[in-house]
PDB file of C-alpha atoms in Angstrom:
ATOM      1  CA  MET A   1      -2.364  10.147   0.220  1.00 38.00           C
ATOM      2  CA  MET A   2      -1.285  10.618   3.823  1.00 37.00           C
ATOM      3  CA  ASN A   3       1.833  12.527   4.796  1.00 40.00           C
ATOM      4  CA  VAL A   4       3.459  11.564   8.094  1.00 39.00           C
ATOM      5  CA  ARG A   5       3.946  15.213   8.828  1.00 37.00           C
ATOM      6  CA  SER A   6       0.194  15.737   8.787  1.00 37.00           C
ATOM      7  CA  GLY A   7      -0.720  12.669  10.858  1.00 37.00           C
ATOM      8  CA  ALA A   8      -4.398  13.659  10.612  1.00 35.00           C
ATOM      9  CA  ARG A   9      -6.190  10.421  11.464  1.00 33.00           C
ATOM     10  CA  PRO A  10      -4.011   9.393  14.412  1.00 34.00           C
ATOM     11  CA  MET A  11      -4.280  12.960  15.748  1.00 30.00           C
ATOM     12  CA  LEU A  12      -8.086  12.973  15.527  1.00 29.00           C
ATOM     13  CA  ARG A  13      -8.234   9.590  17.278  1.00 34.00           C
ATOM     14  CA  ALA A  14      -5.976  10.877  20.023  1.00 34.00           C
ATOM     15  CA  VAL A  15      -8.119  13.979  20.565  1.00 31.00           C
ATOM     16  CA  PHE A  16     -11.307  11.869  20.653  1.00 30.00           C
ATOM     17  CA  LEU A  17      -9.813   9.494  23.217  1.00 31.00           C
ATOM     18  CA  ALA A  18      -8.521  12.357  25.322  1.00 34.00           C
ATOM     19  CA  SER A  19     -11.987  13.973  25.319  1.00 34.00           C
ATOM     20  CA  ALA A  20     -13.593  10.733  26.486  1.00 32.00           C
ATOM     21  CA  VAL A  21     -11.139  10.496  29.366  1.00 29.00           C
ATOM     22  CA  ALA A  22     -11.904  14.105  30.275  1.00 32.00           C
ATOM     23  CA  LEU A  23     -15.617  13.405  30.520  1.00 29.00           C
ATOM     24  CA  ALA A  24     -14.975  10.402  32.737  1.00 32.00           C
ATOM     25  CA  SER A  25     -12.294  11.775  35.034  1.00 33.00           C
ATOM     26  CA  GLY A  26     -12.315  15.546  34.804  1.00 36.00           C
ATOM     27  CA  SER A  27      -8.640  15.607  33.774  1.00 36.00           C
ATOM     28  CA  GLY A  28      -9.332  16.511  30.151  1.00 37.00           C
ATOM     29  CA  VAL A  29      -6.621  19.114  29.562  1.00 35.00           C
ATOM     30  CA  ALA A  30      -3.784  16.941  30.864  1.00 37.00           C
ATOM     31  CA  ALA A  31      -5.037  13.868  29.026  1.00 35.00           C
ATOM     32  CA  ALA A  32      -5.425  15.738  25.751  1.00 34.00           C
ATOM     33  CA  ARG A  33      -1.923  17.135  26.017  1.00 35.00           C
ATOM     34  CA  ALA A  34      -0.448  13.714  26.778  1.00 34.00           C
ATOM     35  CA  GLU A  35      -2.241  12.005  23.899  1.00 33.00           C
ATOM     36  CA  THR A  36      -1.360  14.778  21.452  1.00 31.00           C
ATOM     37  CA  ALA A  37       2.313  14.603  22.425  1.00 34.00           C
ATOM     38  CA  ALA A  38       2.301  10.840  21.930  1.00 40.00           C
ATOM     39  CA  VAL A  39       1.266  11.179  18.289  1.00 44.00           C
ATOM     40  CA  ALA A  40       3.148  14.372  17.414  1.00 64.00           C
ATOM     41  CA  PRO A  41       3.797  14.511  13.644  1.00 82.00           C
ATOM     42  CA  PHE A  42       7.327  13.878  12.429  1.00 91.00           C
ATOM     43  CA  VAL A  43       8.892  17.169  11.381  1.00 94.00           C
ATOM     44  CA  SER A  44      12.295  17.312   9.747  1.00 97.00           C
ATOM     45  CA  ASP A  45      14.223  19.669   7.492  1.00 97.00           C
ATOM     46  CA  ARG A  46      16.106  16.661   6.088  1.00 98.00           C
ATOM     47  CA  LEU A  47      13.290  14.448   4.839  1.00 98.00           C
ATOM     48  CA  SER A  48       9.561  13.881   4.715  1.00 97.00           C
ATOM     49  CA  VAL A  49       7.684  10.596   4.718  1.00 97.00           C
ATOM     50  CA  GLU A  50       4.428   9.535   3.086  1.00 97.00           C
ATOM     51  CA  VAL A  51       2.742   6.419   4.510  1.00 97.00           C
ATOM     52  CA  VAL A  52       0.398   4.096   2.614  1.00 97.00           C
ATOM     53  CA  GLY A  53      -1.066   0.677   3.405  1.00 98.00           C
ATOM     54  CA  ALA A  54      -1.080  -1.510   6.495  1.00 97.00           C
ATOM     55  CA  GLY A  55       1.015  -4.422   7.692  1.00 97.00           C
ATOM     56  CA  PRO A  56       4.721  -4.994   8.321  1.00 98.00           C
ATOM     57  CA  ASP A  57       6.748  -1.830   7.817  1.00 98.00           C
ATOM     58  CA  VAL A  58       8.867  -1.163   4.725  1.00 98.00           C
ATOM     59  CA  ILE A  59      10.900   2.028   4.236  1.00 98.00           C
ATOM     60  CA  LEU A  60      11.691   3.051   0.632  1.00 98.00           C
ATOM     61  CA  ILE A  61      14.547   5.535   0.098  1.00 98.00           C
ATOM     62  CA  PRO A  62      15.179   7.147  -3.315  1.00 98.00           C
ATOM     63  CA  GLY A  63      18.579   8.003  -4.728  1.00 98.00           C
ATOM     64  CA  LEU A  64      20.425  11.212  -5.520  1.00 98.00           C
ATOM     65  CA  ALA A  65      18.182  13.911  -7.028  1.00 98.00           C
ATOM     66  CA  SER A  66      15.266  11.466  -7.221  1.00 98.00           C
ATOM     67  CA  SER A  67      11.663  11.761  -6.109  1.00 98.00           C
ATOM     68  CA  ARG A  68       9.804   9.304  -3.907  1.00 98.00           C
ATOM     69  CA  GLU A  69       7.741   8.754  -7.068  1.00 98.00           C
ATOM     70  CA  VAL A  70      10.455   6.357  -8.213  1.00 98.00           C
ATOM     71  CA  TRP A  71       8.842   3.952  -5.722  1.00 98.00           C
ATOM     72  CA  ARG A  72       5.186   4.679  -6.579  1.00 98.00           C
ATOM     73  CA  ALA A  73       4.572   1.434  -8.483  1.00 98.00           C
ATOM     74  CA  THR A  74       6.313  -0.600  -5.773  1.00 98.00           C
ATOM     75  CA  ALA A  75       4.343   1.112  -3.019  1.00 98.00           C
ATOM     76  CA  GLY A  76       1.084   0.708  -4.910  1.00 98.00           C
ATOM     77  CA  ARG A  77       1.663  -3.008  -5.118  1.00 98.00           C
ATOM     78  CA  LEU A  78       2.923  -3.509  -1.551  1.00 98.00           C
ATOM     79  CA  LYS A  79       0.343  -1.410   0.278  1.00 98.00           C
ATOM     80  CA  ALA A  80      -2.172  -4.260   0.267  1.00 97.00           C
ATOM     81  CA  THR A  81       0.107  -6.289   2.550  1.00 98.00           C
ATOM     82  CA  HIS A  82       2.571  -3.794   4.056  1.00 98.00           C
ATOM     83  CA  ARG A  83       2.712  -0.358   5.618  1.00 98.00           C
ATOM     84  CA  VAL A  84       4.986   1.489   3.214  1.00 98.00           C
ATOM     85  CA  HIS A  85       6.986   4.562   4.210  1.00 98.00           C
ATOM     86  CA  LEU A  86       8.025   6.550   1.128  1.00 98.00           C
ATOM     87  CA  VAL A  87      10.899   8.852   1.985  1.00 98.00           C
ATOM     88  CA  GLN A  88      11.570  12.123   0.164  1.00 98.00           C
ATOM     89  CA  LEU A  89      14.996  13.602   0.842  1.00 98.00           C
ATOM     90  CA  ALA A  90      15.245  17.357   1.276  1.00 98.00           C
ATOM     91  CA  GLY A  91      16.561  19.339  -1.662  1.00 98.00           C
ATOM     92  CA  PHE A  92      15.642  16.728  -4.268  1.00 98.00           C
ATOM     93  CA  ALA A  93      12.870  16.898  -6.887  1.00 98.00           C
ATOM     94  CA  GLY A  94      11.388  20.142  -5.558  1.00 97.00           C
ATOM     95  CA  GLU A  95      11.686  19.420  -1.843  1.00 97.00           C
ATOM     96  CA  PRO A  96      13.011  22.492   0.037  1.00 97.00           C
ATOM     97  CA  TRP A  97      16.684  22.646   1.028  1.00 97.00           C
ATOM     98  CA  THR A  98      17.959  24.913   3.814  1.00 97.00           C
ATOM     99  CA  HIS A  99      21.482  23.626   4.464  1.00 97.00           C
ATOM    100  CA  GLY A 100      23.572  25.399   1.829  1.00 95.00           C
ATOM    101  CA  ASP A 101      26.668  23.376   0.975  1.00 93.00           C
ATOM    102  CA  GLY A 102      26.633  21.448   4.268  1.00 94.00           C
ATOM    103  CA  THR A 103      26.913  17.709   4.788  1.00 96.00           C
ATOM    104  CA  PHE A 104      24.094  15.667   3.264  1.00 98.00           C
ATOM    105  CA  VAL A 105      24.257  11.910   3.854  1.00 98.00           C
ATOM    106  CA  GLN A 106      25.036  11.484   7.556  1.00 98.00           C
ATOM    107  CA  PRO A 107      22.376  13.956   8.767  1.00 98.00           C
ATOM    108  CA  GLU A 108      19.661  12.249   6.706  1.00 98.00           C
ATOM    109  CA  VAL A 109      20.740   8.841   8.042  1.00 98.00           C
ATOM    110  CA  GLU A 110      20.367  10.218  11.576  1.00 98.00           C
ATOM    111  CA  GLU A 111      16.922  11.566  10.711  1.00 98.00           C
ATOM    112  CA  LEU A 112      15.886   8.190   9.333  1.00 98.00           C
ATOM    113  CA  ALA A 113      16.859   6.651  12.669  1.00 98.00           C
ATOM    114  CA  ARG A 114      14.859   9.312  14.514  1.00 98.00           C
ATOM    115  CA  TYR A 115      11.861   8.670  12.292  1.00 98.00           C
ATOM    116  CA  ILE A 116      11.932   4.922  13.011  1.00 98.00           C
ATOM    117  CA  ARG A 117      12.056   5.606  16.745  1.00 97.00           C
ATOM    118  CA  GLU A 118       9.389   8.305  16.821  1.00 96.00           C
ATOM    119  CA  ALA A 119       7.033   6.379  14.536  1.00 96.00           C
ATOM    120  CA  GLY A 120       7.460   3.328  16.751  1.00 96.00           C
ATOM    121  CA  LEU A 121       8.461   1.046  13.873  1.00 97.00           C
ATOM    122  CA  ASP A 122       9.539  -2.490  14.801  1.00 96.00           C
ATOM    123  CA  ARG A 123      12.711  -3.317  12.844  1.00 98.00           C
ATOM    124  CA  PRO A 124      11.355  -2.332   9.418  1.00 98.00           C
ATOM    125  CA  ALA A 125      12.736  -3.599   6.148  1.00 98.00           C
ATOM    126  CA  VAL A 126      14.666  -0.878   4.335  1.00 98.00           C
ATOM    127  CA  ILE A 127      14.969  -0.721   0.542  1.00 99.00           C
ATOM    128  CA  GLY A 128      17.197   1.961  -0.941  1.00 98.00           C
ATOM    129  CA  HIS A 129      18.125   2.854  -4.498  1.00 98.00           C
ATOM    130  CA  SER A 130      21.634   4.135  -5.254  1.00 98.00           C
ATOM    131  CA  MET A 131      22.446   6.737  -2.563  1.00 98.00           C
ATOM    132  CA  GLY A 132      19.356   5.467  -0.746  1.00 98.00           C
ATOM    133  CA  GLY A 133      20.990   2.030  -0.596  1.00 98.00           C
ATOM    134  CA  LEU A 134      24.153   3.536   0.862  1.00 98.00           C
ATOM    135  CA  SER A 135      21.962   5.291   3.422  1.00 98.00           C
ATOM    136  CA  GLY A 136      20.334   1.976   4.319  1.00 98.00           C
ATOM    137  CA  LEU A 137      23.726   0.327   4.827  1.00 98.00           C
ATOM    138  CA  LEU A 138      24.947   3.182   7.030  1.00 98.00           C
ATOM    139  CA  LEU A 139      21.720   3.112   9.035  1.00 98.00           C
ATOM    140  CA  ALA A 140      22.076  -0.622   9.677  1.00 98.00           C
ATOM    141  CA  GLN A 141      25.734  -0.215  10.612  1.00 98.00           C
ATOM    142  CA  GLN A 142      25.118   2.657  13.001  1.00 98.00           C
ATOM    143  CA  GLN A 143      21.762   1.527  14.429  1.00 97.00           C
ATOM    144  CA  PRO A 144      21.595  -2.270  13.980  1.00 95.00           C
ATOM    145  CA  GLY A 145      18.773  -2.638  16.475  1.00 96.00           C
ATOM    146  CA  LEU A 146      16.463  -0.433  14.424  1.00 98.00           C
ATOM    147  CA  VAL A 147      16.582  -2.250  11.078  1.00 98.00           C
ATOM    148  CA  GLY A 148      15.263  -5.712  10.255  1.00 98.00           C
ATOM    149  CA  ARG A 149      16.838  -6.187   6.829  1.00 98.00           C
ATOM    150  CA  VAL A 150      18.232  -4.075   3.983  1.00 98.00           C
ATOM    151  CA  MET A 151      17.944  -4.275   0.209  1.00 99.00           C
ATOM    152  CA  THR A 152      20.299  -2.098  -1.842  1.00 98.00           C
ATOM    153  CA  VAL A 153      19.307  -1.442  -5.443  1.00 98.00           C
ATOM    154  CA  ASP A 154      22.316  -0.887  -7.718  1.00 98.00           C
ATOM    155  CA  SER A 155      24.224   0.641  -4.829  1.00 98.00           C
ATOM    156  CA  LEU A 156      27.842   0.076  -3.857  1.00 98.00           C
ATOM    157  CA  PRO A 157      29.141   0.571  -0.306  1.00 98.00           C
ATOM    158  CA  PHE A 158      31.736   2.944  -1.831  1.00 98.00           C
ATOM    159  CA  TYR A 159      30.674   4.698  -5.020  1.00 97.00           C
ATOM    160  CA  SER A 160      34.173   5.773  -6.016  1.00 97.00           C
ATOM    161  CA  ALA A 161      35.308   2.134  -6.156  1.00 96.00           C
ATOM    162  CA  MET A 162      33.999   2.283  -9.728  1.00 94.00           C
ATOM    163  CA  SER A 163      37.148   4.221 -10.589  1.00 92.00           C
ATOM    164  CA  GLY A 164      39.323   1.298  -9.493  1.00 91.00           C
ATOM    165  CA  PRO A 165      40.020  -1.107  -6.610  1.00 91.00           C
ATOM    166  CA  THR A 166      42.667   1.157  -5.050  1.00 95.00           C
ATOM    167  CA  ALA A 167      40.364   4.177  -4.681  1.00 96.00           C
ATOM    168  CA  THR A 168      39.947   5.642  -1.208  1.00 97.00           C
ATOM    169  CA  ALA A 169      37.766   8.389   0.218  1.00 96.00           C
ATOM    170  CA  GLU A 170      40.792  10.670   0.312  1.00 97.00           C
ATOM    171  CA  SER A 171      41.870   9.972  -3.265  1.00 97.00           C
ATOM    172  CA  ALA A 172      38.266  10.554  -4.421  1.00 97.00           C
ATOM    173  CA  ARG A 173      37.983  13.960  -2.748  1.00 97.00           C
ATOM    174  CA  PRO A 174      39.427  16.087  -5.596  1.00 97.00           C
ATOM    175  CA  PHE A 175      37.119  14.377  -8.085  1.00 97.00           C
ATOM    176  CA  ALA A 176      34.163  14.875  -5.739  1.00 97.00           C
ATOM    177  CA  ASP A 177      34.949  18.589  -5.478  1.00 97.00           C
ATOM    178  CA  GLN A 178      35.244  18.796  -9.252  1.00 97.00           C
ATOM    179  CA  ALA A 179      31.881  17.050  -9.747  1.00 97.00           C
ATOM    180  CA  ALA A 180      30.219  19.399  -7.252  1.00 97.00           C
ATOM    181  CA  GLY A 181      31.736  22.387  -9.002  1.00 97.00           C
ATOM    182  CA  MET A 182      30.366  21.245 -12.361  1.00 96.00           C
ATOM    183  CA  ILE A 183      26.889  20.870 -10.873  1.00 97.00           C
ATOM    184  CA  LEU A 184      26.958  24.333  -9.359  1.00 97.00           C
ATOM    185  CA  GLY A 185      28.675  26.102 -12.260  1.00 97.00           C
ATOM    186  CA  ALA A 186      26.624  24.972 -15.249  1.00 97.00           C
ATOM    187  CA  ASP A 187      24.045  27.346 -16.721  1.00 97.00           C
ATOM    188  CA  ALA A 188      20.469  26.097 -16.975  1.00 96.00           C
ATOM    189  CA  ALA A 189      20.682  24.987 -20.612  1.00 97.00           C
ATOM    190  CA  SER A 190      23.994  23.188 -20.150  1.00 97.00           C
ATOM    191  CA  PHE A 191      22.769  21.558 -16.976  1.00 98.00           C
ATOM    192  CA  ARG A 192      19.679  20.196 -18.729  1.00 98.00           C
ATOM    193  CA  THR A 193      21.808  18.844 -21.568  1.00 98.00           C
ATOM    194  CA  GLN A 194      24.068  17.128 -19.047  1.00 97.00           C
ATOM    195  CA  GLN A 195      21.109  15.626 -17.223  1.00 98.00           C
ATOM    196  CA  GLU A 196      19.515  14.356 -20.438  1.00 98.00           C
ATOM    197  CA  ALA A 197      22.754  12.618 -21.418  1.00 97.00           C
ATOM    198  CA  THR A 198      23.136  11.162 -17.923  1.00 97.00           C
ATOM    199  CA  ALA A 199      19.549   9.912 -17.854  1.00 98.00           C
ATOM    200  CA  ARG A 200      20.152   7.839 -20.976  1.00 97.00           C
ATOM    201  CA  THR A 201      22.959   6.019 -19.161  1.00 97.00           C
ATOM    202  CA  LEU A 202      20.799   5.428 -16.072  1.00 98.00           C
ATOM    203  CA  SER A 203      17.713   3.862 -17.635  1.00 98.00           C
ATOM    204  CA  LEU A 204      16.701   2.077 -20.828  1.00 97.00           C
ATOM    205  CA  THR A 205      13.117   3.309 -20.413  1.00 97.00           C
ATOM    206  CA  PRO A 206      12.312   6.626 -22.176  1.00 98.00           C
ATOM    207  CA  SER A 207       9.568   7.599 -19.735  1.00 98.00           C
ATOM    208  CA  GLU A 208      11.919   7.022 -16.814  1.00 98.00           C
ATOM    209  CA  GLN A 209      14.639   9.039 -18.525  1.00 98.00           C
ATOM    210  CA  ALA A 210      12.190  11.931 -18.764  1.00 98.00           C
ATOM    211  CA  ARG A 211      11.321  11.641 -15.068  1.00 98.00           C
ATOM    212  CA  ILE A 212      14.997  11.561 -14.095  1.00 98.00           C
ATOM    213  CA  VAL A 213      15.612  14.795 -15.992  1.00 98.00           C
ATOM    214  CA  ALA A 214      12.529  16.477 -14.505  1.00 98.00           C
ATOM    215  CA  TRP A 215      13.555  15.510 -10.966  1.00 98.00           C
ATOM    216  CA  SER A 216      17.094  16.762 -11.514  1.00 98.00           C
ATOM    217  CA  MET A 217      15.897  20.095 -12.899  1.00 98.00           C
ATOM    218  CA  ALA A 218      13.626  20.538  -9.865  1.00 98.00           C
ATOM    219  CA  THR A 219      16.443  19.683  -7.442  1.00 98.00           C
ATOM    220  CA  ASP A 220      18.289  22.381  -5.508  1.00 98.00           C
ATOM    221  CA  ARG A 221      21.756  22.272  -7.024  1.00 98.00           C
ATOM    222  CA  ARG A 222      23.406  23.002  -3.684  1.00 98.00           C
ATOM    223  CA  ALA A 223      21.769  19.865  -2.303  1.00 98.00           C
ATOM    224  CA  MET A 224      22.791  17.865  -5.375  1.00 98.00           C
ATOM    225  CA  ALA A 225      26.399  19.046  -5.138  1.00 98.00           C
ATOM    226  CA  SER A 226      26.597  18.328  -1.410  1.00 98.00           C
ATOM    227  CA  ALA A 227      25.078  14.892  -1.846  1.00 98.00           C
ATOM    228  CA  MET A 228      27.419  14.073  -4.727  1.00 98.00           C
ATOM    229  CA  LYS A 229      30.472  15.005  -2.668  1.00 98.00           C
ATOM    230  CA  ASP A 230      29.259  12.885   0.235  1.00 98.00           C
ATOM    231  CA  VAL A 231      28.450   9.873  -1.937  1.00 98.00           C
ATOM    232  CA  MET A 232      31.840   9.981  -3.646  1.00 98.00           C
ATOM    233  CA  THR A 233      33.743  10.209  -0.359  1.00 98.00           C
ATOM    234  CA  THR A 234      31.654   8.009   1.967  1.00 98.00           C
ATOM    235  CA  ASP A 235      33.121   4.528   2.335  1.00 98.00           C
ATOM    236  CA  ALA A 236      30.838   2.060   4.131  1.00 98.00           C
ATOM    237  CA  ARG A 237      33.121  -0.913   3.432  1.00 98.00           C
ATOM    238  CA  PRO A 238      35.004  -0.822   6.766  1.00 97.00           C
ATOM    239  CA  GLY A 239      31.722  -1.460   8.594  1.00 98.00           C
ATOM    240  CA  LEU A 240      30.584  -4.390   6.463  1.00 98.00           C
ATOM    241  CA  ALA A 241      32.412  -7.185   8.312  1.00 98.00           C
ATOM    242  CA  ALA A 242      30.717  -6.425  11.624  1.00 98.00           C
ATOM    243  CA  MET A 243      27.184  -6.152  10.215  1.00 98.00           C
ATOM    244  CA  THR A 244      24.571  -8.615  11.463  1.00 96.00           C
ATOM    245  CA  THR A 245      21.609  -7.158   9.525  1.00 98.00           C
ATOM    246  CA  PRO A 246      20.700  -9.333   6.513  1.00 98.00           C
ATOM    247  CA  VAL A 247      21.507  -7.550   3.253  1.00 98.00           C
ATOM    248  CA  THR A 248      20.355  -8.273  -0.297  1.00 98.00           C
ATOM    249  CA  ALA A 249      22.187  -6.331  -3.013  1.00 98.00           C
ATOM    250  CA  LEU A 250      20.604  -6.091  -6.461  1.00 98.00           C
ATOM    251  CA  TYR A 251      22.767  -4.854  -9.308  1.00 98.00           C
ATOM    252  CA  ALA A 252      22.158  -4.109 -12.955  1.00 98.00           C
ATOM    253  CA  ALA A 253      23.831  -5.521 -16.055  1.00 98.00           C
ATOM    254  CA  ASP A 254      23.214  -4.572 -19.664  1.00 96.00           C
ATOM    255  CA  ALA A 255      25.219  -6.092 -22.491  1.00 92.00           C
ATOM    256  CA  ASN A 256      24.005  -3.392 -24.896  1.00 91.00           C
ATOM    257  CA  GLY A 257      25.722  -0.272 -23.651  1.00 88.00           C
ATOM    258  CA  GLY A 258      25.413  -0.619 -19.890  1.00 87.00           C
ATOM    259  CA  PRO A 259      27.625  -2.501 -17.432  1.00 89.00           C
ATOM    260  CA  PRO A 260      28.507  -5.910 -18.968  1.00 94.00           C
ATOM    261  CA  PRO A 261      27.509  -8.879 -16.784  1.00 96.00           C
ATOM    262  CA  ALA A 262      31.082 -10.040 -16.081  1.00 96.00           C
ATOM    263  CA  MET A 263      32.169  -6.546 -15.091  1.00 95.00           C
ATOM    264  CA  ALA A 264      29.146  -6.080 -12.844  1.00 97.00           C
ATOM    265  CA  ASP A 265      29.700  -9.472 -11.198  1.00 97.00           C
ATOM    266  CA  GLY A 266      33.311  -8.606 -10.464  1.00 96.00           C
ATOM    267  CA  MET A 267      32.539  -5.158  -9.087  1.00 97.00           C
ATOM    268  CA  TRP A 268      29.706  -6.159  -6.750  1.00 97.00           C
ATOM    269  CA  GLY A 269      31.426  -9.348  -5.659  1.00 97.00           C
ATOM    270  CA  ARG A 270      34.585  -7.468  -4.765  1.00 97.00           C
ATOM    271  CA  GLU A 271      32.970  -4.529  -2.989  1.00 98.00           C
ATOM    272  CA  TYR A 272      30.571  -6.625  -0.878  1.00 98.00           C
ATOM    273  CA  SER A 273      33.071  -9.437  -0.229  1.00 97.00           C
ATOM    274  CA  THR A 274      33.516  -8.702   3.484  1.00 98.00           C
ATOM    275  CA  LEU A 275      29.779  -8.585   4.285  1.00 98.00           C
ATOM    276  CA  PRO A 276      28.778 -11.873   5.969  1.00 96.00           C
ATOM    277  CA  GLY A 277      25.898 -13.674   4.288  1.00 96.00           C
ATOM    278  CA  VAL A 278      25.176 -11.009   1.697  1.00 98.00           C
ATOM    279  CA  THR A 279      22.844 -12.075  -1.119  1.00 98.00           C
ATOM    280  CA  LEU A 280      24.032 -10.695  -4.463  1.00 98.00           C
ATOM    281  CA  ILE A 281      21.536 -10.785  -7.341  1.00 98.00           C
ATOM    282  CA  ARG A 282      22.255  -9.560 -10.854  1.00 98.00           C
ATOM    283  CA  VAL A 283      19.369  -8.189 -12.914  1.00 98.00           C
ATOM    284  CA  ASP A 284      20.101  -8.421 -16.627  1.00 98.00           C
ATOM    285  CA  GLY A 285      18.721  -6.113 -19.279  1.00 97.00           C
ATOM    286  CA  SER A 286      18.738  -3.158 -16.942  1.00 98.00           C
ATOM    287  CA  ARG A 287      20.644  -0.030 -16.129  1.00 98.00           C
ATOM    288  CA  HIS A 288      20.734   1.874 -12.856  1.00 98.00           C
ATOM    289  CA  PHE A 289      16.960   2.264 -12.417  1.00 98.00           C
ATOM    290  CA  ILE A 290      16.176  -1.438 -12.176  1.00 98.00           C
ATOM    291  CA  MET A 291      12.636  -0.838 -10.935  1.00 98.00           C
ATOM    292  CA  ALA A 292      11.810   0.913 -14.233  1.00 98.00           C
ATOM    293  CA  ASP A 293      13.828  -1.208 -16.668  1.00 98.00           C
ATOM    294  CA  GLN A 294      12.851  -4.640 -15.275  1.00 98.00           C
ATOM    295  CA  PRO A 295       9.677  -3.990 -13.239  1.00 98.00           C
ATOM    296  CA  GLU A 296       8.371  -7.573 -13.144  1.00 98.00           C
ATOM    297  CA  ARG A 297      11.713  -9.051 -12.125  1.00 98.00           C
ATOM    298  CA  PHE A 298      12.177  -6.285  -9.573  1.00 98.00           C
ATOM    299  CA  ALA A 299       8.753  -6.979  -8.058  1.00 98.00           C
ATOM    300  CA  GLU A 300       9.599 -10.689  -7.736  1.00 98.00           C
ATOM    301  CA  LEU A 301      12.863  -9.916  -5.977  1.00 98.00           C
ATOM    302  CA  VAL A 302      11.262  -7.440  -3.583  1.00 98.00           C
ATOM    303  CA  ASP A 303       8.554  -9.969  -2.684  1.00 98.00           C
ATOM    304  CA  ALA A 304      11.162 -12.668  -2.023  1.00 98.00           C
ATOM    305  CA  PHE A 305      13.206 -10.250   0.095  1.00 98.00           C
ATOM    306  CA  LEU A 306      10.215  -9.277   2.227  1.00 98.00           C
ATOM    307  CA  ALA A 307       9.130 -12.919   2.634  1.00 96.00           C
ATOM    308  CA  GLU A 308      12.469 -13.963   4.191  1.00 88.00           C
TER     309      GLU A 308
END
């Protein structure tokens, strides 16, 4: 497993090449410094990236309080044909968090843009789950030249629209503050109970429910609270009409306790209605973690998205 922050193999190649130039020209120190700078590892206090495989670039972004491991099966399958960049957001699932109760979403979107530039990626495909999908939309809106295409996985451009079609970022703010307060104020036992109940609504798959709880318990609650506030009050809908980046939006439907198909169709159709050319695809028999609840269907849809 290679971590972008380590960059071991590219670094060793750079040093070897610089040494060869030194032997030939006598300018070894300058050449070594130049080559080393060119392959400097990506360092960020907002995210880390693990890279596997070779081929066209695909960036995978997990959702709120999730680990990059949510993408492990997808990455394992794609690495034979693609270079896969598995993002881990700071503060989540054991990753360190150093920003207190500060803003979460916009800084990590800016760091994603910096990563694409510094890694020299050529308009990668971006696939994001939940908050990761919102991040992908914002990235494409703010930096359209950096992104080739976006897939959102059960992610709305405005999370709080689930409370009703008249919701706004301002009207959602008190509820966002309340949600953050509940995250920060719960004792450990109550918090685990809350997370176990939530996990059952997010996935039909018991093993995935267990992972969701484990990731949440390992998450810095300040990061979770900050991210929750941002997600509930960030409205990407105003930027949809001007987007030129192709977007595919997958969404879950589950007639047995999850979002009913008709309700899901109405919600996603309404909230993405101003995005030109958007491809909306419903995945039945699934809750929020589509990649776990319908893995074969999800793999088919990802392959079709990347083949476009």
